[in-house]
Coordinates of C-alpha atoms (C1' of nucleotides) in Angstrom, one line a residue:
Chain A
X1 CA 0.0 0.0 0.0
X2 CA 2.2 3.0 -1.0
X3 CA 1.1 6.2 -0.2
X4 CA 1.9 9.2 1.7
X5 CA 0.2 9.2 5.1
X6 CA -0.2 12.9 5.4
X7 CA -1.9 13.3 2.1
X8 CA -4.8 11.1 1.6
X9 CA -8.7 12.1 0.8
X10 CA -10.4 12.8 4.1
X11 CA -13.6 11.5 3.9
X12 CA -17.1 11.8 6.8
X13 CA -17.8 8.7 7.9
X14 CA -21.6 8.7 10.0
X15 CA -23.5 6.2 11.1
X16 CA -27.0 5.3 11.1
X17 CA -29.6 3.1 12.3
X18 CA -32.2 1.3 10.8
X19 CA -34.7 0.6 14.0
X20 CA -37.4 -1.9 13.2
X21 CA -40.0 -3.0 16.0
X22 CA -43.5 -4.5 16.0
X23 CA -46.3 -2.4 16.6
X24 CA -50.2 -3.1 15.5
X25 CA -49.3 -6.5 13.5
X26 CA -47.0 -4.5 11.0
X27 CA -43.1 -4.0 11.2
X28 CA -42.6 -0.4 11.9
X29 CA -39.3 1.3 11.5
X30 CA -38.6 4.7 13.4
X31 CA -37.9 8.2 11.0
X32 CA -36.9 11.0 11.9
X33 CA -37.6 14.4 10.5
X34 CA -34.8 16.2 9.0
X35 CA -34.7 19.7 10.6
X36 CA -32.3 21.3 8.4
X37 CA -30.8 20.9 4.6
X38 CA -30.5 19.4 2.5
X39 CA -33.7 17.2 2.9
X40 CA -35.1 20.0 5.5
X41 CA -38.3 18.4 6.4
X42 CA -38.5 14.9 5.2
X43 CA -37.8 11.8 6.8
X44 CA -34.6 10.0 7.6
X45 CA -33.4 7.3 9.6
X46 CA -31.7 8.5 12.2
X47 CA -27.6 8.6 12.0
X48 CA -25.0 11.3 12.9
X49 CA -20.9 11.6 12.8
X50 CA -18.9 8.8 14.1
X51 CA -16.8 9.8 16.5
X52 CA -12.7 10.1 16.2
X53 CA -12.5 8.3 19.5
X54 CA -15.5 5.3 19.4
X55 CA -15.3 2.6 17.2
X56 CA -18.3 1.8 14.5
X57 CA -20.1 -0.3 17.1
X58 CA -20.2 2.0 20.2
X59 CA -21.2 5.1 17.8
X60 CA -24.3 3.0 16.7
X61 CA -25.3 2.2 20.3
X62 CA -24.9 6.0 21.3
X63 CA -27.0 7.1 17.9
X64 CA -29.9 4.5 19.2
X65 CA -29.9 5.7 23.1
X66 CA -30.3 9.5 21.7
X67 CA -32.6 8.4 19.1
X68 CA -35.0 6.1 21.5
X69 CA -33.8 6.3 24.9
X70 CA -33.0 2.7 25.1
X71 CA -29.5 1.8 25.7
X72 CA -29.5 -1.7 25.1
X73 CA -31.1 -2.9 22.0
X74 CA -32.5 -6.7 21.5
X75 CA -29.9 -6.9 19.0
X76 CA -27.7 -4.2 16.9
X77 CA -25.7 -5.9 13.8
X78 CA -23.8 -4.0 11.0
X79 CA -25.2 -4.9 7.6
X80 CA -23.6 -2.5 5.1
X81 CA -21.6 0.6 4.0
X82 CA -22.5 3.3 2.0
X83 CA -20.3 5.5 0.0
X84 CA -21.4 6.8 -3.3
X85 CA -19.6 10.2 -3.9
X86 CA -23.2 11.8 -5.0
X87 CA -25.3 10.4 -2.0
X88 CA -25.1 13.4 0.4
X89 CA -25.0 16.9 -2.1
X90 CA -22.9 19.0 0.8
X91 CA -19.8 16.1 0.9
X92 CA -18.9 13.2 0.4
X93 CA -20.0 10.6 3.4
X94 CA -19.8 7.1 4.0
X95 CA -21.7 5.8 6.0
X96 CA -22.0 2.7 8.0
X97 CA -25.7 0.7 8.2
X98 CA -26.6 -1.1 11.5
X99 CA -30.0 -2.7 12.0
X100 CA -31.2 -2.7 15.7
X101 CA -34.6 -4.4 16.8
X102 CA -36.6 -3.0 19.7
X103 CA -39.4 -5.0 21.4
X104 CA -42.1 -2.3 21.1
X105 CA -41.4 1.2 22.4
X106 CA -44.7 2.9 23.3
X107 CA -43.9 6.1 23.1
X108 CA -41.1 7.2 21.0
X109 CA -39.5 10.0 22.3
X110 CA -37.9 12.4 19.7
X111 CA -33.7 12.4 20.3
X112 CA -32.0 15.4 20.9
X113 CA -30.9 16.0 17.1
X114 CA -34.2 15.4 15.1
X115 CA -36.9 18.0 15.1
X116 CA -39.8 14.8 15.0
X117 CA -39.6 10.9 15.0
X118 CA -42.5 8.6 14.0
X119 CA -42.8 5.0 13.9
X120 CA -44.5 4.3 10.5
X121 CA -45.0 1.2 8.9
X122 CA -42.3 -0.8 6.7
X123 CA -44.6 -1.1 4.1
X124 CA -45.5 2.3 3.4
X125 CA -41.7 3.1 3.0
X126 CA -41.1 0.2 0.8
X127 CA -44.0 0.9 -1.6
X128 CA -42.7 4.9 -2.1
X129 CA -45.5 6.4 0.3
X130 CA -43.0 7.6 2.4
X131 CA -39.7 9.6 0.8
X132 CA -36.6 9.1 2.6
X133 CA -34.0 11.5 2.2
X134 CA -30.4 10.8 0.4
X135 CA -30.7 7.1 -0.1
X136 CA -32.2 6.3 2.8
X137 CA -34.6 4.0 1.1
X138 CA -31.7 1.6 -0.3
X139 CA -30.2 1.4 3.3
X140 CA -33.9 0.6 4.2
X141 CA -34.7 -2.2 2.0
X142 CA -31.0 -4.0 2.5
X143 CA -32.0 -3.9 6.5
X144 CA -35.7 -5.4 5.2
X145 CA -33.8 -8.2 3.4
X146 CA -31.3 -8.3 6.3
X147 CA -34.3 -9.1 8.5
X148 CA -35.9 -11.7 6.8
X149 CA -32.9 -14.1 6.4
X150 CA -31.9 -13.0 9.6
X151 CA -34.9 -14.0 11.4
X152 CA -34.6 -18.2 9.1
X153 CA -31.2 -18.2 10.0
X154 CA -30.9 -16.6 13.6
X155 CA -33.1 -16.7 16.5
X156 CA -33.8 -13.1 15.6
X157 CA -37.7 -13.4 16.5
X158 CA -37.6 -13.1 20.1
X159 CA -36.1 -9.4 20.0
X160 CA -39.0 -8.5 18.3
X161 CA -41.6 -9.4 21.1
X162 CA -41.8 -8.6 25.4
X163 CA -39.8 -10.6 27.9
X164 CA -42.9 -13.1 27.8
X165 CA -44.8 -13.7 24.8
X166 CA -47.5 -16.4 23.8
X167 CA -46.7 -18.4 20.8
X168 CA -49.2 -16.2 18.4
X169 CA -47.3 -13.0 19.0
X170 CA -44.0 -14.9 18.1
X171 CA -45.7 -16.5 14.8
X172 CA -46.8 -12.5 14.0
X173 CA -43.3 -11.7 13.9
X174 CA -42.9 -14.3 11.2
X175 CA -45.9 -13.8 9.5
X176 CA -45.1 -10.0 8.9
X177 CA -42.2 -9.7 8.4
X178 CA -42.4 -12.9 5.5
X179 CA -45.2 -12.2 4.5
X180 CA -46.6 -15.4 4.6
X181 CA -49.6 -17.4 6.9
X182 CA -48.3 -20.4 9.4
X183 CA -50.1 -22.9 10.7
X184 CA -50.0 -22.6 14.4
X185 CA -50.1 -25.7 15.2
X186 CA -47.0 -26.6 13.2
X187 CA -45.7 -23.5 14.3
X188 CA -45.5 -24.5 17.9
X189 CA -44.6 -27.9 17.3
X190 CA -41.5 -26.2 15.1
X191 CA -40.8 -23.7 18.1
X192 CA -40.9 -26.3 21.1
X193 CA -39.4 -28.8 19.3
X194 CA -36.3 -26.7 19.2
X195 CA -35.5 -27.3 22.8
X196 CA -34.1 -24.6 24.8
X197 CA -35.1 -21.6 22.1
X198 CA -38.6 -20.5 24.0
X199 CA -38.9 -21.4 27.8
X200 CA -42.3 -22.2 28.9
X201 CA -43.0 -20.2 32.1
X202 CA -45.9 -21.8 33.4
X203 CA -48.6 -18.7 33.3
X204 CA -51.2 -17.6 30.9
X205 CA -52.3 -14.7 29.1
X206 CA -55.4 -13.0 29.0
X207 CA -57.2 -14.3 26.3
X208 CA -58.2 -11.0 24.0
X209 CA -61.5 -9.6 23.2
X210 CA -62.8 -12.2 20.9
X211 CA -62.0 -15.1 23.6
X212 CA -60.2 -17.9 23.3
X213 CA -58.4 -20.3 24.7
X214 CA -56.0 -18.8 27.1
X215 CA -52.4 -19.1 25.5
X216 CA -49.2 -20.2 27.6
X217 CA -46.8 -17.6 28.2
X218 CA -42.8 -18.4 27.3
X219 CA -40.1 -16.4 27.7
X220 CA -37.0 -16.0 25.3
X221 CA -34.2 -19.2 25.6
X222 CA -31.2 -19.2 24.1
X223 CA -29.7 -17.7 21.0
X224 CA -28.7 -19.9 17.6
X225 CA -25.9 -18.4 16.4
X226 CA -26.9 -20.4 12.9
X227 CA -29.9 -22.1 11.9
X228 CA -33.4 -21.1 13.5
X229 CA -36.4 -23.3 14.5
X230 CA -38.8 -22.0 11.4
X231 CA -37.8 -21.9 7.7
X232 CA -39.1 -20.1 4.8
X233 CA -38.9 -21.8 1.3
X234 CA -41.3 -24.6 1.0
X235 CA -38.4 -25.9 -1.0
X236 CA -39.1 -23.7 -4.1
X237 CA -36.1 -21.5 -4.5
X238 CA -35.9 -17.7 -6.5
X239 CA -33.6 -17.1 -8.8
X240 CA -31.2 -14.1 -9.6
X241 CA -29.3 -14.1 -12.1
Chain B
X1 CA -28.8 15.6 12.8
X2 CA -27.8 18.6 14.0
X3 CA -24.5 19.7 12.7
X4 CA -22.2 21.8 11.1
X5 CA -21.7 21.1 7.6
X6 CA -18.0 22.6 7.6
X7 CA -16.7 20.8 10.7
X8 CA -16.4 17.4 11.0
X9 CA -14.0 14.8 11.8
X10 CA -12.4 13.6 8.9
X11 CA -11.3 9.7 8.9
X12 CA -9.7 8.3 6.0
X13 CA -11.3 5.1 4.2
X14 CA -10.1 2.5 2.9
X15 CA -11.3 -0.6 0.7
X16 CA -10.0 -3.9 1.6
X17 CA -10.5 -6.8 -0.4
X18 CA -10.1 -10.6 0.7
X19 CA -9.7 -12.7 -2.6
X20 CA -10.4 -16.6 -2.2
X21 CA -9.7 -19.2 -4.5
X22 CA -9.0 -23.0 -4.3
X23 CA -6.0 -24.1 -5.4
X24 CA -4.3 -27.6 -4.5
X25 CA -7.8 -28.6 -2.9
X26 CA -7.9 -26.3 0.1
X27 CA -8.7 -22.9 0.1
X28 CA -6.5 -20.3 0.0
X29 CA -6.2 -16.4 0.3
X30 CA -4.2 -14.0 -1.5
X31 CA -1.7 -11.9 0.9
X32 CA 0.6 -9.4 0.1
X33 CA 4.0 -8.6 1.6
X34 CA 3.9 -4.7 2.7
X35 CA 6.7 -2.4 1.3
X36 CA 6.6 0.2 4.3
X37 CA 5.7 0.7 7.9
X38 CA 3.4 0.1 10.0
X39 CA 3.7 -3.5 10.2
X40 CA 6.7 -3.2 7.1
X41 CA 7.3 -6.7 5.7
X42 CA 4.7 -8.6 7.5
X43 CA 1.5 -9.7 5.4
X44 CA -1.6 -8.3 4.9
X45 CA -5.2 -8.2 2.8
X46 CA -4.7 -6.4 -0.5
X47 CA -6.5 -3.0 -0.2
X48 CA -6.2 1.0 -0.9
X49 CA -8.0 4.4 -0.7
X50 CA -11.2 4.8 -1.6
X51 CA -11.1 8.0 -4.7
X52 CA -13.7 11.0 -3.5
X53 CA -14.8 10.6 -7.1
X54 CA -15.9 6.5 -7.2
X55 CA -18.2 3.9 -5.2
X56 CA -16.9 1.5 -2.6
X57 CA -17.9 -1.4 -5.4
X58 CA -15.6 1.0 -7.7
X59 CA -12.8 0.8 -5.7
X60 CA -13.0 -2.6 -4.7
X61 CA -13.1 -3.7 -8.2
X62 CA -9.9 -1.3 -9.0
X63 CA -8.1 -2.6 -5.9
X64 CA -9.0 -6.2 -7.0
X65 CA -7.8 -5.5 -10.9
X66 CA -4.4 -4.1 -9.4
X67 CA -3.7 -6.5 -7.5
X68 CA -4.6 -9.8 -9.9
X69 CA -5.0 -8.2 -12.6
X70 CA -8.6 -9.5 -13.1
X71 CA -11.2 -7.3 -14.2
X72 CA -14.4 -9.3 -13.6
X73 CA -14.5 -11.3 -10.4
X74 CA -17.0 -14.3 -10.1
X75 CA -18.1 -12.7 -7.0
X76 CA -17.7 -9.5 -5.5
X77 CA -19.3 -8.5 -2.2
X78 CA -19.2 -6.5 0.9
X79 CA -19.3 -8.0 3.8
X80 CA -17.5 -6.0 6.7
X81 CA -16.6 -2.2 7.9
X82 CA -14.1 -1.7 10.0
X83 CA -13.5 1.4 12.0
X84 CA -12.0 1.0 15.8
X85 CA -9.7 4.1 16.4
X86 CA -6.7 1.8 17.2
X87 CA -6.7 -0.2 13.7
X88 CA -4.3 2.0 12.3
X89 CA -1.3 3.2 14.6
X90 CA -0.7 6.2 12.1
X91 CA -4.6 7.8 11.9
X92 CA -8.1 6.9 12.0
X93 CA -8.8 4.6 9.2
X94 CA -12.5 3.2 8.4
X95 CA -12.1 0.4 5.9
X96 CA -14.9 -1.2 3.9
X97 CA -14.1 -5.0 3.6
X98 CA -14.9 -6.9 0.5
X99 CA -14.9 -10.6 -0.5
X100 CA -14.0 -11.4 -4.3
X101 CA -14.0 -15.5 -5.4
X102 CA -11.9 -16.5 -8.0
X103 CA -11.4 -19.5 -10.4
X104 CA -7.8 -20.6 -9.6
X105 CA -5.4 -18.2 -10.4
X106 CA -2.4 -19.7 -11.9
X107 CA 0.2 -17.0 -11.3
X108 CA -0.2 -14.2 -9.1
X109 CA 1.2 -11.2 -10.6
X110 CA 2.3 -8.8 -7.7
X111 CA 0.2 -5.7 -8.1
X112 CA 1.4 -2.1 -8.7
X113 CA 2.0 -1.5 -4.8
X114 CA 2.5 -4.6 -3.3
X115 CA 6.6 -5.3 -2.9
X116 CA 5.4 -9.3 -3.1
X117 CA 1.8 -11.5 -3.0
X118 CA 1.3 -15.0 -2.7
X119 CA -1.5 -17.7 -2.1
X120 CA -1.7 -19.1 1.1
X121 CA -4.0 -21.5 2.8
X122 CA -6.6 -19.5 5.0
X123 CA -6.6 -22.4 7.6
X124 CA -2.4 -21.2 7.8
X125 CA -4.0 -17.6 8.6
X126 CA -6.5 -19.1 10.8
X127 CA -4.6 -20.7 13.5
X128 CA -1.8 -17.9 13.6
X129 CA 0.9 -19.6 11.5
X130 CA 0.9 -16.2 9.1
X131 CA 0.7 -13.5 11.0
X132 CA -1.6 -10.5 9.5
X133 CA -1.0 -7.1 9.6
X134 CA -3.6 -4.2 11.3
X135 CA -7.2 -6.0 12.2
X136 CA -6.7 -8.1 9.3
X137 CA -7.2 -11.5 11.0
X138 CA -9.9 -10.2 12.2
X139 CA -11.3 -9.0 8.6
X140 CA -10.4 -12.7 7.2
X141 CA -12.0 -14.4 10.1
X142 CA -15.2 -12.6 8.7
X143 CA -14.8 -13.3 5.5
X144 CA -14.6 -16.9 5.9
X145 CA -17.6 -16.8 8.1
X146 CA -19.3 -15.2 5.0
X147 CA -18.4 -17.7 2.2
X148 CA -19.2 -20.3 4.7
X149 CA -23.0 -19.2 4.9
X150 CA -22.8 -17.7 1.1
X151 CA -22.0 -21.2 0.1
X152 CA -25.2 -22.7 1.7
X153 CA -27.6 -19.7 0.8
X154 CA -26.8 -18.6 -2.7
X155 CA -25.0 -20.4 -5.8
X156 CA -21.6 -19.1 -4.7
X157 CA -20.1 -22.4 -5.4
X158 CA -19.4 -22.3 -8.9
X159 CA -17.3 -19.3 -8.7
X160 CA -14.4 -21.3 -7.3
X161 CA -14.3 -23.8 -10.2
X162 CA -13.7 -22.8 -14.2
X163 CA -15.8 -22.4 -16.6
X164 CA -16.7 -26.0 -16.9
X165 CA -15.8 -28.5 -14.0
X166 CA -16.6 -31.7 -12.8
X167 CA -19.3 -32.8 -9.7
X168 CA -16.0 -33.9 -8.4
X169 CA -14.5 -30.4 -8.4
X170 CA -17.2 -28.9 -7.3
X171 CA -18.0 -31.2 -3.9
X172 CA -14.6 -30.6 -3.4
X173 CA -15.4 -26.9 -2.7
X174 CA -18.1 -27.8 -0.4
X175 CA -15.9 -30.2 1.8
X176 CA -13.1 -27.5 1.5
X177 CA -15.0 -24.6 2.7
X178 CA -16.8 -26.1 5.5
X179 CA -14.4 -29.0 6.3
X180 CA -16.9 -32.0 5.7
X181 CA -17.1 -35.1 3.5
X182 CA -20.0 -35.3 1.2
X183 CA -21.4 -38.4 -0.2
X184 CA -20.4 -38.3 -3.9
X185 CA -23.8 -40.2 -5.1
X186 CA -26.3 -38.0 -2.7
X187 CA -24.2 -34.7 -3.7
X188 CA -24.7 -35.6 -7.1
X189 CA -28.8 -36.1 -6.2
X190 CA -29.3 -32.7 -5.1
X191 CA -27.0 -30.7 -7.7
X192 CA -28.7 -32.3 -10.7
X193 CA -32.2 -32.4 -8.7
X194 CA -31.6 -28.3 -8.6
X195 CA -32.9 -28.4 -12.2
X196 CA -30.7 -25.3 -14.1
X197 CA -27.7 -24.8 -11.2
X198 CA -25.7 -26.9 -13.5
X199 CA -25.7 -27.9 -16.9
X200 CA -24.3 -30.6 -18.6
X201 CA -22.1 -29.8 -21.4
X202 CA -21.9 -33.5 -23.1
X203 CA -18.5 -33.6 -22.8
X204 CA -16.4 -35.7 -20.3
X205 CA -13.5 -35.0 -18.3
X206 CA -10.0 -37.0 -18.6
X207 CA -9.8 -39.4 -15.3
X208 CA -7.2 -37.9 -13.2
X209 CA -3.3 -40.7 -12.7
X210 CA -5.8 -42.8 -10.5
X211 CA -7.7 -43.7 -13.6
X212 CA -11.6 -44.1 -12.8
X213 CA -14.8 -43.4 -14.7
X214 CA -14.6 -40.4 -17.2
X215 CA -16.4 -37.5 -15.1
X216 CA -19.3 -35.3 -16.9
X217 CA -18.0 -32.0 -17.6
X218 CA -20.7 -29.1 -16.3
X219 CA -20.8 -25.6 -16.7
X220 CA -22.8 -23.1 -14.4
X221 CA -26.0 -22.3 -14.8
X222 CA -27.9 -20.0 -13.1
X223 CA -26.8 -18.4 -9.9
X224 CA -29.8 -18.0 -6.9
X225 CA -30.5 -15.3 -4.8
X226 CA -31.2 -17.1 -1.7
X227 CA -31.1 -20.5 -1.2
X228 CA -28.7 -23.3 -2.5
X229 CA -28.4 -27.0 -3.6
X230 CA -26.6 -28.0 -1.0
X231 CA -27.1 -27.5 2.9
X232 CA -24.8 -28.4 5.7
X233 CA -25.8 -28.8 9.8
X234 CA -27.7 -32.0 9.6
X235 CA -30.5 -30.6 11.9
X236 CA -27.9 -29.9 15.3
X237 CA -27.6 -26.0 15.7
X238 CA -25.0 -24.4 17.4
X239 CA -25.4 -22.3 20.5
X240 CA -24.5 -18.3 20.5
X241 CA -25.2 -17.4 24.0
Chain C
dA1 C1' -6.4 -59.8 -19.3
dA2 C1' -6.7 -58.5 -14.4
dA3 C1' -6.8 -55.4 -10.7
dG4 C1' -7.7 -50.8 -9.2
dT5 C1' -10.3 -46.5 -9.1
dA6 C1' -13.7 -43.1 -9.4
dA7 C1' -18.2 -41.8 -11.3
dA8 C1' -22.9 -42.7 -11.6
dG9 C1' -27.1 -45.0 -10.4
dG10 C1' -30.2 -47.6 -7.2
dT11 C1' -32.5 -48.8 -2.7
dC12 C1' -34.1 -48.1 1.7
dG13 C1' -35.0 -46.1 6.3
dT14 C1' -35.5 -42.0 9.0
dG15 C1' -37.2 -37.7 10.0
dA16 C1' -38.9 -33.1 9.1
dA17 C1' -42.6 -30.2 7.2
dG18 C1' -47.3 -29.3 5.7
dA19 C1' -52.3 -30.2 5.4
dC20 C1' -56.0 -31.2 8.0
dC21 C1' -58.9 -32.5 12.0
dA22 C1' -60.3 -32.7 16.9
dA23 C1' -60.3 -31.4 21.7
dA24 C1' -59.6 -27.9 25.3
dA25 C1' -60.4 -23.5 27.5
dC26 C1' -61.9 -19.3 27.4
dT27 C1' -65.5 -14.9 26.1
dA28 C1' -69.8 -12.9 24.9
dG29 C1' -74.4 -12.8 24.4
dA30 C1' -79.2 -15.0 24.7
Chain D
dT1 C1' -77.2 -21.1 32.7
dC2 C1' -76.7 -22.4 28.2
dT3 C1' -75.0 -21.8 23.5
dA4 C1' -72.2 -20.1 19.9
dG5 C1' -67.8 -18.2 18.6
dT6 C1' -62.8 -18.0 19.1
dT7 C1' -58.2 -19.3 20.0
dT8 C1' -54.9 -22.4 21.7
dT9 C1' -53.2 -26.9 21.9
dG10 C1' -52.7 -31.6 20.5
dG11 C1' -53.2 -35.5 17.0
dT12 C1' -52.9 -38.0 12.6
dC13 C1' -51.4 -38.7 8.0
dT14 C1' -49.0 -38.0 3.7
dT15 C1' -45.2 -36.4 1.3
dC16 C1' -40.6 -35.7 0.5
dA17 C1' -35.8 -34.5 1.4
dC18 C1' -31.6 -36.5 3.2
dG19 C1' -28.1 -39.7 4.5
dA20 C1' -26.2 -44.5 4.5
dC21 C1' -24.9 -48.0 1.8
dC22 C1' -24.6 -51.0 -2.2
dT23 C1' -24.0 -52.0 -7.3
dT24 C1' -22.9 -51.0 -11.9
dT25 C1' -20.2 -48.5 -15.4
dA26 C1' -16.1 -46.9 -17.6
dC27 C1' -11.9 -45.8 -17.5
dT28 C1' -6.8 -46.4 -15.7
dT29 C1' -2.3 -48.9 -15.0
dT30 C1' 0.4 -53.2 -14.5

DNA sequence: AAAGTAAAGGTCGTGAAGACCAAAACTAGA
DNA sequence: TCTAGTTTTGGTCTTCACGACCTTTACTTT
């Protein structure tokens, strides 16, 4: 690598944060309204300058406490980098993607750098109701597709619901964020069957307004650092190129 | 994100690429010896500053083109960023790791600012017989950890073999890669079974000194975008935490 | 010609996944 | 209190993917 270590092209570097959580049977990811320009007024994910003196990791987790007040997230993973000279008009920026999931935060308290934040539905982003500033909406679709082979592969789910969850609210996850409709009864045979994942605890929860059997509360097991307990794919694969 | 547009700290960034091939069955990385300090003489990943003007992809493509002197890569991907404030003893660096596959490269050519390069088996970098320079280890460690799961999830597999290549030379990735031994007769069953992964050219392969059946020569077919042929962990997960 | 080797093809048993049905345990309303 | 509706939980059955293992085919070398 020969070159001169006092003159080399000084770039920004910032980091942002995709949040996701689940709120009203849809996966919701938090914006935040840009206050100033470029952008002034439309909706970002939230993201600001890494620090000289934190690493990549430690400048995500201090973007999501000032963004959500939550200092430990479910799960905060690194999923891409961004550098296109033309992607911010004032400089060029790279910038590094992490994903975090948040069980559901009621109230969403706007961080100290955004004039607004709003949970709004995945959906509405994806589809183009929503515009995203700078290419906000490529960073948001990679952590969509990050999601969803993250949550075949990993044991991802469980980040998305309470401390204690039935079985339904962990088959929502699946359902919504796949798209797809499981059988619950092969659902929980799937889910238990993968011993030490979900941990019965013995209570029940309220059934809801249309009745019901009451459903057994678990909490959250272990972790799979490869391989979840529920696949996608009835065996059916997509091609790409 | 409240900030001034004029000040900010200014990291520089690099693109590192980790370039995987298989050559003499096992796989192997290509290294190069550095020219000047830090860490003068020791080995390290191929890489280089990222232009204001391009991409990352740009400059991991230009990096990867210097240094073999191939222009197309069977596989080209991001994987990693890399940004602690220690990495680099001199200033703060924030490097954008990629992974390239190639088809056996016969002869290295040493690139433009390399002093030497060479192939070496990653299981050598793995348990500490080559020592790496910077977080480089680290940035290989990851990158096998990527092929491992690109192998299983997409079509990658191909990319290590030539243009047309036996079922032989093909398993032989698979065991390489993830340090197993496949049946020949059910590996065969599932490539051919994945109607289109691989076609058959016709043509058969000379038997290698050991004599045996004539092998079917195939050539790649399509590549997919999630889900492979071929699937390791025979139903045991592994534990995280 | 005989022995050796590797590819290719076959068979069989196990086990996972999905479709579908039935029972259990609650709510709401008559 | 009784009945209908709803949801969870449990059961059965079929299908199919996968791995183990064996046989046949087509070449090599001696």
């Amino acid at each position: 690598m020969g070159y001169d270590p006092s003159s080399f092209p000084a770039f920004a570097v910032t980091v942002d944060v995709v949040i996701l959580t689940m709120s009203e049977g849809a996966l919701q990811v938090l914006l935040v309204r840009r206050g100033e320009a470029p952008f002034e007024g439309s909706w970002a994910i939230p993201g600001g300058f890494k620090r000289p003196a934190e690493t990549l990791d430690e400048a995500a987790k201090r973007e999501l406490a000032e963004e959500t007040g939550v200092d430990a997230a479910s799960l905060l993973t690194q999923f891409g980098a961004y550098g296109d000279p033309e992607r911010d008009p004032r400089m060029n920026v790279v910038t590094i993607a992490y994903l975090a999931v948040l069980r559901d935060v009621g109230a969403v308290v706007a961080g100290t750098d955004a004039a607004d934040a709003a949970l709004v539905p995945v959906s509405d982003v994806l589809n183009g109701d929503i515009e995203l500033a700078f290419d906000h909406l490529q960073i948001v679709r990679d952590a969509i597709d990050r999601v969803r082979v993250e949550l075949e592969v990993t044991g991802i789910a469980t980040a998305f619901v309470g401390t204690t969850f039935t079985l339904a609210e962990l088959r929502a996850v699946y359902e919504a964020i796949w798209g797809v409709q499981l059988d619950a009864a092969n659902f929980r045979r799937s889910v238990v069957a993968d011993d030490g994942w979900v941990i019965p605890t013995g209570r029940r929860a309220r059934p809801g307004p249309a009745g019901g059997r009451p459903a057994e509360l678990y909490r959250a097991g272990r972790a799979w650092s490869h391989g979840g307990p529920i696949h996608r794919f009835p065996r059916t694969w997509e091609v790409k190129a």
